[in-house]
């Protein structure tokens, strides 16, 4: 059974920092492409950051220079360090794992963690 469990969300003031974690089980974590998405009220879910199995990273323009995605394959955990937070970063943040096996792609999701940035 695949589980992705996010943690680290909370309430922070503008300019503050938070570190999100996503602990994975039930997948071969080191082979998975991992992503952070977010969804603000009334908006579509958007991709925030990606880290490949080779640890290459890609960021949305809105978070470049402020957020950093990383992974620790020894702990089966992905992180999102969020600095210089803005009110527009307020959203539920979701962890996503994509695995590919025998030409079959599967996506798994965590339950989400709320991040609220007060102005």
GROMACS .gro file of C-alpha atoms in nm:
model
  119
    1UNK     CA    1   0.000   0.000   0.000
    2UNK     CA    2   0.140   0.334  -0.108
    3UNK     CA    3   0.133   0.618   0.142
    4UNK     CA    4   0.251   0.975   0.109
    5UNK     CA    5   0.230   1.176   0.429
    6UNK     CA    6   0.291   1.550   0.426
    7UNK     CA    7   0.383   1.752   0.731
    8UNK     CA    8   0.525   2.090   0.823
    9UNK     CA    9   0.246   2.322   0.718
   10UNK     CA   10   0.116   2.597   0.939
   11UNK     CA   11   0.058   2.969   0.983
   12UNK     CA   12   0.345   3.207   0.916
   13UNK     CA   13   0.384   3.579   0.861
   14UNK     CA   14   0.485   3.735   0.532
   15UNK     CA   15   0.858   3.692   0.484
   16UNK     CA   16   0.872   3.386   0.704
   17UNK     CA   17   0.983   3.032   0.627
   18UNK     CA   18   0.842   2.682   0.647
   19UNK     CA   19   0.978   2.341   0.560
   20UNK     CA   20   0.739   2.081   0.428
   21UNK     CA   21   0.814   1.710   0.436
   22UNK     CA   22   0.664   1.421   0.243
   23UNK     CA   23   0.734   1.075   0.378
   24UNK     CA   24   0.675   0.795   0.128
   25UNK     CA   25   0.618   0.424   0.175
   26UNK     CA   26   0.515   0.143  -0.053
   27UNK     CA   27   0.713   0.267  -0.354
   28UNK     CA   28   1.073   0.243  -0.465
   29UNK     CA   29   1.131   0.600  -0.362
   30UNK     CA   30   1.471   0.648  -0.524
   31UNK     CA   31   1.320   0.573  -0.866
   32UNK     CA   32   1.019   0.803  -0.831
   33UNK     CA   33   0.985   1.151  -0.969
   34UNK     CA   34   0.854   1.364  -0.684
   35UNK     CA   35   0.656   1.685  -0.703
   36UNK     CA   36   0.492   1.945  -0.486
   37UNK     CA   37   0.162   2.090  -0.598
   38UNK     CA   38  -0.056   2.348  -0.430
   39UNK     CA   39  -0.417   2.449  -0.450
   40UNK     CA   40  -0.552   2.779  -0.324
   41UNK     CA   41  -0.925   2.828  -0.256
   42UNK     CA   42  -1.116   2.869  -0.579
   43UNK     CA   43  -0.813   2.797  -0.794
   44UNK     CA   44  -0.683   2.501  -0.988
   45UNK     CA   45  -0.408   2.285  -0.849
   46UNK     CA   46  -0.071   2.407  -0.973
   47UNK     CA   47   0.269   2.247  -0.994
   48UNK     CA   48   0.517   2.415  -0.764
   49UNK     CA   49   0.836   2.211  -0.791
   50UNK     CA   50   0.970   1.884  -0.928
   51UNK     CA   51   1.267   1.671  -0.834
   52UNK     CA   52   1.356   1.379  -1.057
   53UNK     CA   53   1.507   1.047  -0.954
   54UNK     CA   54   1.841   1.196  -1.061
   55UNK     CA   55   1.772   1.496  -0.833
   56UNK     CA   56   1.727   1.745  -1.115
   57UNK     CA   57   1.492   2.022  -1.007
   58UNK     CA   58   1.235   2.241  -1.180
   59UNK     CA   59   1.040   2.528  -1.026
   60UNK     CA   60   0.736   2.733  -1.112
   61UNK     CA   61   0.831   3.090  -1.195
   62UNK     CA   62   0.629   3.214  -0.898
   63UNK     CA   63   0.856   3.036  -0.647
   64UNK     CA   64   1.198   3.047  -0.815
   65UNK     CA   65   1.463   3.179  -0.583
   66UNK     CA   66   1.240   3.137  -0.278
   67UNK     CA   67   1.159   2.765  -0.260
   68UNK     CA   68   1.397   2.469  -0.270
   69UNK     CA   69   1.294   2.109  -0.330
   70UNK     CA   70   1.513   1.824  -0.213
   71UNK     CA   71   1.499   1.455  -0.137
   72UNK     CA   72   1.666   1.210   0.097
   73UNK     CA   73   1.650   0.863  -0.053
   74UNK     CA   74   1.784   0.708   0.268
   75UNK     CA   75   1.475   0.836   0.449
   76UNK     CA   76   1.225   0.802   0.162
   77UNK     CA   77   1.142   1.166   0.219
   78UNK     CA   78   1.105   1.475   0.004
   79UNK     CA   79   1.124   1.831   0.132
   80UNK     CA   80   1.017   2.178   0.028
   81UNK     CA   81   1.201   2.463   0.195
   82UNK     CA   82   0.990   2.775   0.154
   83UNK     CA   83   1.149   3.112   0.227
   84UNK     CA   84   1.031   3.470   0.183
   85UNK     CA   85   0.673   3.353   0.196
   86UNK     CA   86   0.400   3.572   0.055
   87UNK     CA   87   0.023   3.576   0.115
   88UNK     CA   88  -0.023   3.439  -0.237
   89UNK     CA   89   0.163   3.124  -0.129
   90UNK     CA   90  -0.134   3.038   0.092
   91UNK     CA   91  -0.270   2.703  -0.023
   92UNK     CA   92  -0.297   2.336   0.056
   93UNK     CA   93   0.030   2.176  -0.050
   94UNK     CA   94   0.022   1.825  -0.190
   95UNK     CA   95   0.297   1.574  -0.241
   96UNK     CA   96   0.295   1.367  -0.561
   97UNK     CA   97   0.497   1.061  -0.655
   98UNK     CA   98   0.514   0.932  -1.010
   99UNK     CA   99   0.647   0.584  -1.073
  100UNK     CA  100   0.707   0.411  -1.403
  101UNK     CA  101   0.724   0.032  -1.422
  102UNK     CA  102   0.688  -0.189  -1.729
  103UNK     CA  103   0.568   0.114  -1.928
  104UNK     CA  104   0.296   0.186  -1.672
  105UNK     CA  105   0.288   0.528  -1.510
  106UNK     CA  106   0.122   0.569  -1.172
  107UNK     CA  107   0.059   0.882  -0.972
  108UNK     CA  108   0.017   0.883  -0.597
  109UNK     CA  109  -0.096   1.172  -0.377
  110UNK     CA  110  -0.070   1.273  -0.018
  111UNK     CA  111  -0.356   1.419   0.182
  112UNK     CA  112  -0.218   1.773   0.177
  113UNK     CA  113  -0.091   2.016   0.436
  114UNK     CA  114  -0.223   2.369   0.482
  115UNK     CA  115   0.012   2.664   0.450
  116UNK     CA  116  -0.126   3.003   0.547
  117UNK     CA  117   0.077   3.321   0.508
  118UNK     CA  118  -0.061   3.623   0.687
  119UNK     CA  119  -0.002   3.975   0.563
   0.00000   0.00000   0.00000
